[in-house]
PDB file of C-alpha atoms and ligand atoms in Angstrom:
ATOM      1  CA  UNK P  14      13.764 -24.061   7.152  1.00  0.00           C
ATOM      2  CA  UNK P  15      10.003 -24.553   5.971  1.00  0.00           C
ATOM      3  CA  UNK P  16       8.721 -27.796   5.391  1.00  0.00           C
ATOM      4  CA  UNK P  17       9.159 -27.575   1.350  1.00  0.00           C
ATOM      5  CA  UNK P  18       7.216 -30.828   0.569  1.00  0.00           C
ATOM      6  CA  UNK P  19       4.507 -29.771  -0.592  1.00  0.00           C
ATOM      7  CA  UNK P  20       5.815 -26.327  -2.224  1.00  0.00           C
ATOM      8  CA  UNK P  21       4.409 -25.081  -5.996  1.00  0.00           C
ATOM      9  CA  UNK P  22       7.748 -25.740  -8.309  1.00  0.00           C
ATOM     10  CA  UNK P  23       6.465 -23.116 -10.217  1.00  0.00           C
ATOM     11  CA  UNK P  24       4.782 -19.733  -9.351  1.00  0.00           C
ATOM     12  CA  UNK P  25       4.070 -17.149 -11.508  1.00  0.00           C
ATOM     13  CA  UNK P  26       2.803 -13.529 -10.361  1.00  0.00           C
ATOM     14  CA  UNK P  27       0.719 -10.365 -12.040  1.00  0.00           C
ATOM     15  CA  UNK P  28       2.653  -7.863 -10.441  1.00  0.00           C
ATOM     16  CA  UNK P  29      -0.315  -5.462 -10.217  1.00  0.00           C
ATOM     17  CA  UNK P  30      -0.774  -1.977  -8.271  1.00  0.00           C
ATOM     18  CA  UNK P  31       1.971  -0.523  -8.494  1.00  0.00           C
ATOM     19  CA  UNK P  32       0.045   2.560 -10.408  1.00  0.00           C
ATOM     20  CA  UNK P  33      -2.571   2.731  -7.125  1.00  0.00           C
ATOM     21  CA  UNK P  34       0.209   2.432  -4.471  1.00  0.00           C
ATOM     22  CA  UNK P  35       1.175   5.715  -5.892  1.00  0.00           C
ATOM     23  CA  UNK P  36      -2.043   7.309  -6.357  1.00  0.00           C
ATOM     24  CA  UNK P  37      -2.528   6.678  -3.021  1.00  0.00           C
ATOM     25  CA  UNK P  38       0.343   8.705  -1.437  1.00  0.00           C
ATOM     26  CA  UNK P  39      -0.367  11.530  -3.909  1.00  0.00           C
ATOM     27  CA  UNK P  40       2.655  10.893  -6.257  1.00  0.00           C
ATOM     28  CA  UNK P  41       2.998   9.818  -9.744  1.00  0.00           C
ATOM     29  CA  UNK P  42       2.434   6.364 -10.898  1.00  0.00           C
ATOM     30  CA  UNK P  43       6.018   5.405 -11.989  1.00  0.00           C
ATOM     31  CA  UNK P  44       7.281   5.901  -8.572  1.00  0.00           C
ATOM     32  CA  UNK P  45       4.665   2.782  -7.774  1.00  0.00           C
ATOM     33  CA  UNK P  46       6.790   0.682 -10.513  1.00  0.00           C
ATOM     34  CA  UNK P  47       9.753   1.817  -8.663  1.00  0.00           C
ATOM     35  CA  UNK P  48       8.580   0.496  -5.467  1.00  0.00           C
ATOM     36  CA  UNK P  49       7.546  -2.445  -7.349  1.00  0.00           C
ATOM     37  CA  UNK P  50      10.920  -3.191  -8.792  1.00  0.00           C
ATOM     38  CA  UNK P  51      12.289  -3.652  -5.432  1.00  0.00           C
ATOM     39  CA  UNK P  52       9.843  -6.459  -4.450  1.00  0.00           C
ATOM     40  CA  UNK P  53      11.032  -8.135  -7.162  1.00  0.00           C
ATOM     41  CA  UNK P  54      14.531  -8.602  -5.592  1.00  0.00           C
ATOM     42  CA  UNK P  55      13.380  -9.253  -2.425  1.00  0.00           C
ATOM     43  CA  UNK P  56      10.754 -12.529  -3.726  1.00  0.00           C
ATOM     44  CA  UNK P  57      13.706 -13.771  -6.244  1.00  0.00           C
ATOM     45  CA  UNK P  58      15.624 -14.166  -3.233  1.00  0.00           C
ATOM     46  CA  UNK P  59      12.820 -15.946  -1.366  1.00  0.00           C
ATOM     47  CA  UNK P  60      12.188 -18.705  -3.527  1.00  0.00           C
ATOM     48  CA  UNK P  61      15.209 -21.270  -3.034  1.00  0.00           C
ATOM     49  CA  UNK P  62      14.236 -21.559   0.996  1.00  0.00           C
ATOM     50  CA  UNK P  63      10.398 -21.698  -0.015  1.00  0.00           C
ATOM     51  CA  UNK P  64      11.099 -24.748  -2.258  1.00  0.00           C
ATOM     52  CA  UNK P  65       9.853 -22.742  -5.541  1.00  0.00           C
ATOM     53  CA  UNK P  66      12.441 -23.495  -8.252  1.00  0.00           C
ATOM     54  CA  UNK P  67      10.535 -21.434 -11.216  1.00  0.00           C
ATOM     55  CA  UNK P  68       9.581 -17.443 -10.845  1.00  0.00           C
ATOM     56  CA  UNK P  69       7.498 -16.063 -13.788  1.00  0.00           C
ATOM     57  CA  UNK P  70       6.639 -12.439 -13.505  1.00  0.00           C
ATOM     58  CA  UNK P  71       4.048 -10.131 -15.592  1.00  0.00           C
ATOM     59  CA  UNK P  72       6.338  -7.213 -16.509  1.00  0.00           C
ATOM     60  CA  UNK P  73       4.609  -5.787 -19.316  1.00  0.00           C
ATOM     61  CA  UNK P  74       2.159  -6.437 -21.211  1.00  0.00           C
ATOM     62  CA  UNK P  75       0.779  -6.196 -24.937  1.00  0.00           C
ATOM     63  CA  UNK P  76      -2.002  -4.214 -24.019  1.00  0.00           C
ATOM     64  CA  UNK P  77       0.339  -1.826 -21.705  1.00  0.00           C
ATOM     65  CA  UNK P  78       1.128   0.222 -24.480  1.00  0.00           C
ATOM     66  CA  UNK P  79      -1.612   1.698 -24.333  1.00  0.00           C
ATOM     67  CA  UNK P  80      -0.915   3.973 -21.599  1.00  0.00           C
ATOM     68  CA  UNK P  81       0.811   7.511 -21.809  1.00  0.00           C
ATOM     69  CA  UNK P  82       3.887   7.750 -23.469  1.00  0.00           C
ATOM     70  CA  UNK P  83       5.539   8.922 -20.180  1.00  0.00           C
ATOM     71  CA  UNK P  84       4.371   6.345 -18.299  1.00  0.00           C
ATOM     72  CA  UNK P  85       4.996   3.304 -21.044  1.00  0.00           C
ATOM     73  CA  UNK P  86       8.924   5.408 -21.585  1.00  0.00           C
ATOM     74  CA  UNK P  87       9.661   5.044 -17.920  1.00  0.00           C
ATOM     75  CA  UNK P  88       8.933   1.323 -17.818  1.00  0.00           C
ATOM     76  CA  UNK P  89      11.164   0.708 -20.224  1.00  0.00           C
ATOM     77  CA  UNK P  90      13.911   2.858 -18.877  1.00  0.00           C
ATOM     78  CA  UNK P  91      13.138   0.809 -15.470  1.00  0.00           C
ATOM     79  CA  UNK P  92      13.758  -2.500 -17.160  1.00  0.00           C
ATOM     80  CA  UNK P  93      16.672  -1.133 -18.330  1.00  0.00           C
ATOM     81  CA  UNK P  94      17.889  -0.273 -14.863  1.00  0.00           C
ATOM     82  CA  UNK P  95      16.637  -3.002 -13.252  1.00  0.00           C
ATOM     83  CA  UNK P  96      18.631  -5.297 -15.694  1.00  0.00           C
ATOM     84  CA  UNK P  97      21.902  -3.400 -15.378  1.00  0.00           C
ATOM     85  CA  UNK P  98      21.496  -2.848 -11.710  1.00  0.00           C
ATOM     86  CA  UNK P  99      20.925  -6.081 -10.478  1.00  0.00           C
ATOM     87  CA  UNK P 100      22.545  -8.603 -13.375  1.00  0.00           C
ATOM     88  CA  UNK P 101      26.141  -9.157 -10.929  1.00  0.00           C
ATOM     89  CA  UNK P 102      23.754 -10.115  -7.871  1.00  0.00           C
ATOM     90  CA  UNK P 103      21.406 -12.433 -10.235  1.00  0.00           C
ATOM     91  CA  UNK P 104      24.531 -14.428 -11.668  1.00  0.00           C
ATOM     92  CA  UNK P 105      25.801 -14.604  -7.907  1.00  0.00           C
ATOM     93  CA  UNK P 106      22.722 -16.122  -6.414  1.00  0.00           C
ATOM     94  CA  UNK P 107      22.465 -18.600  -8.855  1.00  0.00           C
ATOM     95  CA  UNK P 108      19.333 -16.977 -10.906  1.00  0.00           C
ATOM     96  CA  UNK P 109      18.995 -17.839 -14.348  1.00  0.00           C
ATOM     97  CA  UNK P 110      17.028 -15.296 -16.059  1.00  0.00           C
ATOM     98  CA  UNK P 111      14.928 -15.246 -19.292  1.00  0.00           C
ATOM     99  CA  UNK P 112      12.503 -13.243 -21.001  1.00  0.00           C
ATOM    100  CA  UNK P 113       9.235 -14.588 -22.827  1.00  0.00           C
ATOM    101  CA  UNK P 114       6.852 -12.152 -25.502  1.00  0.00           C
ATOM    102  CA  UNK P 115       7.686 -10.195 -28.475  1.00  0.00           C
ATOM    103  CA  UNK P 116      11.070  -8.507 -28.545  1.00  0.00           C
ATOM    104  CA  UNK P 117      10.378  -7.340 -31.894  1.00  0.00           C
ATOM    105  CA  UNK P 118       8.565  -3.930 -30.960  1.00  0.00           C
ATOM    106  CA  UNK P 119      11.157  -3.491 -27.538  1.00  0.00           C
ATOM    107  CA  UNK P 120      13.852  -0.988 -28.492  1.00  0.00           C
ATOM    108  CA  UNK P 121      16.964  -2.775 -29.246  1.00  0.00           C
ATOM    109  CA  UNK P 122      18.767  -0.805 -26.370  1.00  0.00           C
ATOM    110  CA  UNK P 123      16.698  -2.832 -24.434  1.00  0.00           C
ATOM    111  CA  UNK P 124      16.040  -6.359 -26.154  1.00  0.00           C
ATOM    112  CA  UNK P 125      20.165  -6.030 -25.972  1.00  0.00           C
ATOM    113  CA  UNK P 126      20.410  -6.198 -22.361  1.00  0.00           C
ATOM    114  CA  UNK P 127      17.936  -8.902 -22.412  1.00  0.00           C
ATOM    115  CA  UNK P 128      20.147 -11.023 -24.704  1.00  0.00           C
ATOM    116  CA  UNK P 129      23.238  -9.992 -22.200  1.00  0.00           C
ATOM    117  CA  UNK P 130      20.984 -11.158 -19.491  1.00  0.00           C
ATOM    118  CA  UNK P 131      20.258 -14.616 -20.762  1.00  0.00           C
ATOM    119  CA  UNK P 132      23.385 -15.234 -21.872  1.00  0.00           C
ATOM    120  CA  UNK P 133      25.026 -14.367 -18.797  1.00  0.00           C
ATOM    121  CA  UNK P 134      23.031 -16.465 -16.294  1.00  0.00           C
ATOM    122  CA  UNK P 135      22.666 -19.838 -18.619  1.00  0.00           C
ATOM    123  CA  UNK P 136      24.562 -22.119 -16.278  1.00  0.00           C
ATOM    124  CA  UNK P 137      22.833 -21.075 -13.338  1.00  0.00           C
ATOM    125  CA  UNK P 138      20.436 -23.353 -11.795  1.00  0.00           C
ATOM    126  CA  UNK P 139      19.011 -22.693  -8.470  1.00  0.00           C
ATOM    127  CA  UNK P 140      16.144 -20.283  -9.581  1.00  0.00           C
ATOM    128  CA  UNK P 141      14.193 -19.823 -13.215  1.00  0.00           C
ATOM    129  CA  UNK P 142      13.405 -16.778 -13.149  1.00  0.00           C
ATOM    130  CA  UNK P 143      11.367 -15.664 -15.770  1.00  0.00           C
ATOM    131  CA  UNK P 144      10.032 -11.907 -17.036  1.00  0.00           C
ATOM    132  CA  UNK P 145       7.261 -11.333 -19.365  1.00  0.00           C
ATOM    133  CA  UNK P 146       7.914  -8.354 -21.244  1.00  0.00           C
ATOM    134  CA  UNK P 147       5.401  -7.515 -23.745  1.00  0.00           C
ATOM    135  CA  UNK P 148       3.930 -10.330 -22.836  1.00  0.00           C
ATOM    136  CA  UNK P 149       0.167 -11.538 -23.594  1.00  0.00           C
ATOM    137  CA  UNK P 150      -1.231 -14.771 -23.955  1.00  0.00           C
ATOM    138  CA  UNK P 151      -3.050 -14.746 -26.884  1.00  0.00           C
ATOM    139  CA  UNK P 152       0.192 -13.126 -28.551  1.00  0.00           C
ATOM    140  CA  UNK P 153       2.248 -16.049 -27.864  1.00  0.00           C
ATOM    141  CA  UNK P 154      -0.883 -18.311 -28.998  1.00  0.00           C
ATOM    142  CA  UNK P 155      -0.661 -16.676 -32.588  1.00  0.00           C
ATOM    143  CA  UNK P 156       2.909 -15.986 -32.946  1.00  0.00           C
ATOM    144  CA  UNK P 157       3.320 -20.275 -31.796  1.00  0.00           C
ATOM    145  CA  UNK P 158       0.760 -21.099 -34.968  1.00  0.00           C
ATOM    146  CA  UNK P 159       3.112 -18.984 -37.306  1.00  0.00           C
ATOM    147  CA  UNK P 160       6.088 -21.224 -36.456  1.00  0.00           C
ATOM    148  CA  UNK P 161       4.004 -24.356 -36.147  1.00  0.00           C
ATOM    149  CA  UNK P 162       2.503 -23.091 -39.708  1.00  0.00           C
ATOM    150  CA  UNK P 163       5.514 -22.715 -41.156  1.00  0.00           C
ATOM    151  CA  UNK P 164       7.110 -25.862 -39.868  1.00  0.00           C
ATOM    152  CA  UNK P 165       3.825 -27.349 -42.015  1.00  0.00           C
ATOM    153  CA  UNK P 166       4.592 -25.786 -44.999  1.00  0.00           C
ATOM    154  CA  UNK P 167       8.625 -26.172 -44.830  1.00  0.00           C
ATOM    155  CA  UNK P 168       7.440 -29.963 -44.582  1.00  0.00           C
ATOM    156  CA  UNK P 169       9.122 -30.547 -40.851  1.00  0.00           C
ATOM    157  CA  UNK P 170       5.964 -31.056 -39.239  1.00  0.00           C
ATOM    158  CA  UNK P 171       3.236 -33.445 -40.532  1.00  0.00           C
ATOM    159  CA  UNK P 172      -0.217 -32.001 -39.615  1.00  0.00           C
ATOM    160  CA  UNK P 173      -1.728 -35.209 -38.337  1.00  0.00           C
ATOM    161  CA  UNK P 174       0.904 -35.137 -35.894  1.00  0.00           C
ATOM    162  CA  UNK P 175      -0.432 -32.458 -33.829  1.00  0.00           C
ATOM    163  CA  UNK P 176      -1.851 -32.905 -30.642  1.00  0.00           C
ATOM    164  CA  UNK P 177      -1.741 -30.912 -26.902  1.00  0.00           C
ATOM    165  CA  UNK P 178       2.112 -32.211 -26.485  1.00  0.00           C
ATOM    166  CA  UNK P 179       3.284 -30.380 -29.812  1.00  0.00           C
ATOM    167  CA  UNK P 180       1.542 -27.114 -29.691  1.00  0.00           C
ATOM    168  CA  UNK P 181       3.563 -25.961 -26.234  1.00  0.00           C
ATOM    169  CA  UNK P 182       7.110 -26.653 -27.828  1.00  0.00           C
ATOM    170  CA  UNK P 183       6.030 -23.457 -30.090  1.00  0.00           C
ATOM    171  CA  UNK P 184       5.197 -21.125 -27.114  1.00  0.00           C
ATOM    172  CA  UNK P 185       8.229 -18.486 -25.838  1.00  0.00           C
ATOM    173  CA  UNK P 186       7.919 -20.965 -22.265  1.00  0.00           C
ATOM    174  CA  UNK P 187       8.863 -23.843 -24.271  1.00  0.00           C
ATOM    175  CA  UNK P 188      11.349 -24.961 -21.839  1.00  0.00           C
ATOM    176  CA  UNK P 189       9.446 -24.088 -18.623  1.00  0.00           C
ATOM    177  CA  UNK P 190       7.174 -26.359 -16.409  1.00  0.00           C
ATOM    178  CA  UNK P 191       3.214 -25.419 -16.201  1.00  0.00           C
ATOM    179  CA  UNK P 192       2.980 -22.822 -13.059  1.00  0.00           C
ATOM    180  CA  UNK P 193       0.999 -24.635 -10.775  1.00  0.00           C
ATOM    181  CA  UNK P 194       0.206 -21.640  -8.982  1.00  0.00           C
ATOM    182  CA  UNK P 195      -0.567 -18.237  -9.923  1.00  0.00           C
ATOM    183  CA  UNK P 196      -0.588 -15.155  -7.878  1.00  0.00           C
ATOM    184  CA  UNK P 197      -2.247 -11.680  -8.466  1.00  0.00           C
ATOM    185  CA  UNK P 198      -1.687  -8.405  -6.235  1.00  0.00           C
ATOM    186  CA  UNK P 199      -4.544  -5.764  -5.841  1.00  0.00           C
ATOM    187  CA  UNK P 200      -7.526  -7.172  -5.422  1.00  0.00           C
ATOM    188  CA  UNK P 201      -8.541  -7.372  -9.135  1.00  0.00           C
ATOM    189  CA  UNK P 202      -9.647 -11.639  -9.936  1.00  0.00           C
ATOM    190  CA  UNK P 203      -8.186 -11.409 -13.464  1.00  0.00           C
ATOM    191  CA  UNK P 204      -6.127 -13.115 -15.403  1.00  0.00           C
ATOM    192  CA  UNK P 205      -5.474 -10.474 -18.082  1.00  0.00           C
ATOM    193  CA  UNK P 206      -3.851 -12.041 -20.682  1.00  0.00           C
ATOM    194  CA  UNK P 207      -1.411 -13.769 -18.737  1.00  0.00           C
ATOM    195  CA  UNK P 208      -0.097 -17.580 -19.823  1.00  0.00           C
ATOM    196  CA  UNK P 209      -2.896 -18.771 -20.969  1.00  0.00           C
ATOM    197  CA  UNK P 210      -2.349 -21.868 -22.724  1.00  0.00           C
ATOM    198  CA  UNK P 211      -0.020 -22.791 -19.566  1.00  0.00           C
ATOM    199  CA  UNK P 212      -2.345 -22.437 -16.762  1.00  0.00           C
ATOM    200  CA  UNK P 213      -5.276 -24.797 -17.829  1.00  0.00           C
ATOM    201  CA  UNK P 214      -4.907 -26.495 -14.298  1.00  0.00           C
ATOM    202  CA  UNK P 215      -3.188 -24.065 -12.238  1.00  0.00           C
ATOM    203  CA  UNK P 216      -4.503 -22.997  -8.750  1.00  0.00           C
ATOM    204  CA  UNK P 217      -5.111 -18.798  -8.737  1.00  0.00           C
ATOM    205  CA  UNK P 218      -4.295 -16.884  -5.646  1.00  0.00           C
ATOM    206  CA  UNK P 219      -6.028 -13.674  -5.768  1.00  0.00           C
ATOM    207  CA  UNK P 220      -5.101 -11.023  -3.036  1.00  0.00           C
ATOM    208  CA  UNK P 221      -5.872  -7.669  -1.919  1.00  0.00           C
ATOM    209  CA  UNK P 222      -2.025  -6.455  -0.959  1.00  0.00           C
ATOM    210  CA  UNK P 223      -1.118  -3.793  -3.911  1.00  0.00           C
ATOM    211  CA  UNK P 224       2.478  -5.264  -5.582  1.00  0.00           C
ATOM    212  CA  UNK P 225       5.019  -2.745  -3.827  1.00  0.00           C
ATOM    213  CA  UNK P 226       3.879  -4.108  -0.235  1.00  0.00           C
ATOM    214  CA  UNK P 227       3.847  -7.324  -0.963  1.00  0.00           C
ATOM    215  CA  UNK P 228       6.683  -8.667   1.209  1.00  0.00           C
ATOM    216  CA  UNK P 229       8.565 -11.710   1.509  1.00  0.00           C
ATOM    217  CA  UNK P 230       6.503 -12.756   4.444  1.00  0.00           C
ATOM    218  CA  UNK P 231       3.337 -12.456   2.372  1.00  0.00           C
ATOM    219  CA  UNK P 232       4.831 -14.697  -0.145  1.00  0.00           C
ATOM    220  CA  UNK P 233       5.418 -17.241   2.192  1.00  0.00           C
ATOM    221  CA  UNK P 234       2.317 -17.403   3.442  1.00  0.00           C
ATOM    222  CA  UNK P 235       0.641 -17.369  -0.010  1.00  0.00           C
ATOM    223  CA  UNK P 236       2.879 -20.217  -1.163  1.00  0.00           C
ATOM    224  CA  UNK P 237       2.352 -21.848   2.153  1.00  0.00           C
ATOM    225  CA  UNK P 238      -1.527 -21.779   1.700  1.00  0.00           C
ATOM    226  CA  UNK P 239      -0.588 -23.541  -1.838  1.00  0.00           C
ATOM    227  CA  UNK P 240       0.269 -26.600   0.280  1.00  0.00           C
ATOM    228  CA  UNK P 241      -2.795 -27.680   1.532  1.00  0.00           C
ATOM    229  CA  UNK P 242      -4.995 -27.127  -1.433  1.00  0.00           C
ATOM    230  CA  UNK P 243      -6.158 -30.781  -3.581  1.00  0.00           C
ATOM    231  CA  UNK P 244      -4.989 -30.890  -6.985  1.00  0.00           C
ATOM    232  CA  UNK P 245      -7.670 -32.981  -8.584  1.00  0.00           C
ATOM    233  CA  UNK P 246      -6.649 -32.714 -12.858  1.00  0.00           C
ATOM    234  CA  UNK P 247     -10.093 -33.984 -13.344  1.00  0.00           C
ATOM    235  CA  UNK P 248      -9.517 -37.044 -11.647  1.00  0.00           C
ATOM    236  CA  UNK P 249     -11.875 -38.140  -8.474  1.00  0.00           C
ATOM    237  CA  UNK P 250      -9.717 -38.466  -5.333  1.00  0.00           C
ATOM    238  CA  UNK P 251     -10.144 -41.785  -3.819  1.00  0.00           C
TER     239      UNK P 251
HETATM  240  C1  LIG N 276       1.187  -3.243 -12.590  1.00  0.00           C
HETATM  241  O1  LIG N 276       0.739  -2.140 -11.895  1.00  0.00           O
HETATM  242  C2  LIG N 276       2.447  -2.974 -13.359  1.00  0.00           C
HETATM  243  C3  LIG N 276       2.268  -2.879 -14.826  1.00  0.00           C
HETATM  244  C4  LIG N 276       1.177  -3.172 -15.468  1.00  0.00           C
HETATM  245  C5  LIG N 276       3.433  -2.472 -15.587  1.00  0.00           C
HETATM  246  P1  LIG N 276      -0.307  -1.123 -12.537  1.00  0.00           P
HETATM  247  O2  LIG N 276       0.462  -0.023 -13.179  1.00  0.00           O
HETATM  248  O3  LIG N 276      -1.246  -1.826 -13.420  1.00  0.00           O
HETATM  249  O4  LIG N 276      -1.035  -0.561 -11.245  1.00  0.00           O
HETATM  250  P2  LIG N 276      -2.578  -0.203 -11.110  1.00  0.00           P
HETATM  251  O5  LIG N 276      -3.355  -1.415 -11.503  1.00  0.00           O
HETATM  252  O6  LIG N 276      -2.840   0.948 -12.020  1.00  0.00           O
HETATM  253  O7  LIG N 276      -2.734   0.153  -9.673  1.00  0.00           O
HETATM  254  C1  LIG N 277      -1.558  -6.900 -15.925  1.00  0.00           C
HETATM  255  O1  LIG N 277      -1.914  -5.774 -15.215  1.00  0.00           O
HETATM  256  C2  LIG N 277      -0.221  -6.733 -16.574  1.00  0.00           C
HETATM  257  C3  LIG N 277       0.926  -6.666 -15.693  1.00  0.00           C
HETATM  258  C4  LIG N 277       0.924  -6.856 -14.396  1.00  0.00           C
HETATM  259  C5  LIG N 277       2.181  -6.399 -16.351  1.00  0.00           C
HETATM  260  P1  LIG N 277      -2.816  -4.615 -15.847  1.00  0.00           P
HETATM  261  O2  LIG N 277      -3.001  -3.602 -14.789  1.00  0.00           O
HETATM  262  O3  LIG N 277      -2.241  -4.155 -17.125  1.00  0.00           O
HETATM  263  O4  LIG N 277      -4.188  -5.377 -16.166  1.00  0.00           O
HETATM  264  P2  LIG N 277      -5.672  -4.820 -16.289  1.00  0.00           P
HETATM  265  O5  LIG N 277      -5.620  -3.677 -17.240  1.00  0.00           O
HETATM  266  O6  LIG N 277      -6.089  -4.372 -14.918  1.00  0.00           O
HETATM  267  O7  LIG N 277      -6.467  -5.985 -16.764  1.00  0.00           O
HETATM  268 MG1  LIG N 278      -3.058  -2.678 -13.068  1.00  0.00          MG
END
């Protein structure tokens, strides 16, 4: 067993390169998010022996609808699969699954099995597993002042009660923990829209490894390497 001490309680990845990984071998870019699905399994499963009790994972995000219609049509048909596929071996393990971003423009086909998924895996406790599916940052930023808005107007909320503590209960990860570290595959050092408001004082591991070869192994090491970094919160260390 590794020496979990000093483990991240919360990592979050962008699963990027999945479109390159293709490229590469000369086939076409959804085959990447195939291979990339299967990582996925395989690093859920790592976490409870690594000590990391909360997985968030970039999916998809608002800006990815920009891409072909093929290529945005087979993503969703993957999460589909994926959720169908893999939803007996998630309640089995213990995973409790649930989305964050805007279900309203997923088809409901989809934002059904998302529901099913949720609901299905509530008791479990030994990994929060979390997928961002149309996902983006700013997004959740403006859809959280709409509620908090509202909550103004409706009278619930007095405005001279806000401060840093209330504005997170209005974000989709209101019930999560700040990542304290976040990984991203494929060599780019961007954050891309990706929990913005929740990693103020997270650490950022940026590595080369495209998302479909990123193994359990490299996990490890990455979440190892988390271990030995100071965490300073703007304090001095004495
Ligand atoms: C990340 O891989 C997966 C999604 C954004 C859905 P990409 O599809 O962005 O892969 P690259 O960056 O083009 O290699
Ligand atoms: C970020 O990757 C989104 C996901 C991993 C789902 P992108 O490939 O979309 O980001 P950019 O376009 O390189 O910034
Ligand atoms: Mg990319």
């Amino acid at each position: 067993m590794p020496d979990t001490e000093n483990s991240p309680n919360h990592v979050a990845i962008i699963m990027d390169g999945n479109g390159r990984w293709a490229q590469m071998r000369h086939r076409p870019r959804l085959m990447g998010h195939h291979a990339g699905a299967r990582r996925v399994q395989e690093v859920v499963r790592a976490c409870p022996d690594l000590g990391v009790k909360y997985l968030t994972i970039f999916a998809f995000s608002t800006e990815n609808w920009k891409r072909t219609q093929t290529e945005v049509a087979g993503l969703m048909k993957l999460f589909k699969r994926y959720i169908r596929r893999e939803a007996a071996s998630l309640l089995e393990e213990g995973v409790r699954v649930r989305f964050i971003g805007d279900r309203v423009r997923l088809e409901p086909a989809l934002v059904d099995l998302m529901d099913g998924l949720e609901l299905l895996t509530a008791d479990n406790d030994k990994v929060h597993l979390t997928i961002a599916l149309n996902y983006g940052g700013r997004d959740e930023v403006a859809r959280a002042a709409k509620r908090l808005a509202y909550d103004v107007s409706m009278g619930k909320l007095d405005p001279k009660s806000i401060c840093d503590e209330t504005f997170p209960k209005y974000l989709d990860t209101h019930v999560l923990p700040d990542p304290d570290l976040v990984i991203r595959t494929s060599g780019e050092a961007r954050i891309s829209n990706f929990l913005l408001w929740q990693s103020a004082y997270a650490e950022y591991e940026f590595i080369d490894t495209l998302w479909p070869d990123f193994t359990k192994d490299i996990f490890a090491e990455v979440v190892g390497r988390f271990g030995t970094r100071e965490r300073r919160f703007g304090a001095v260390t004495v």
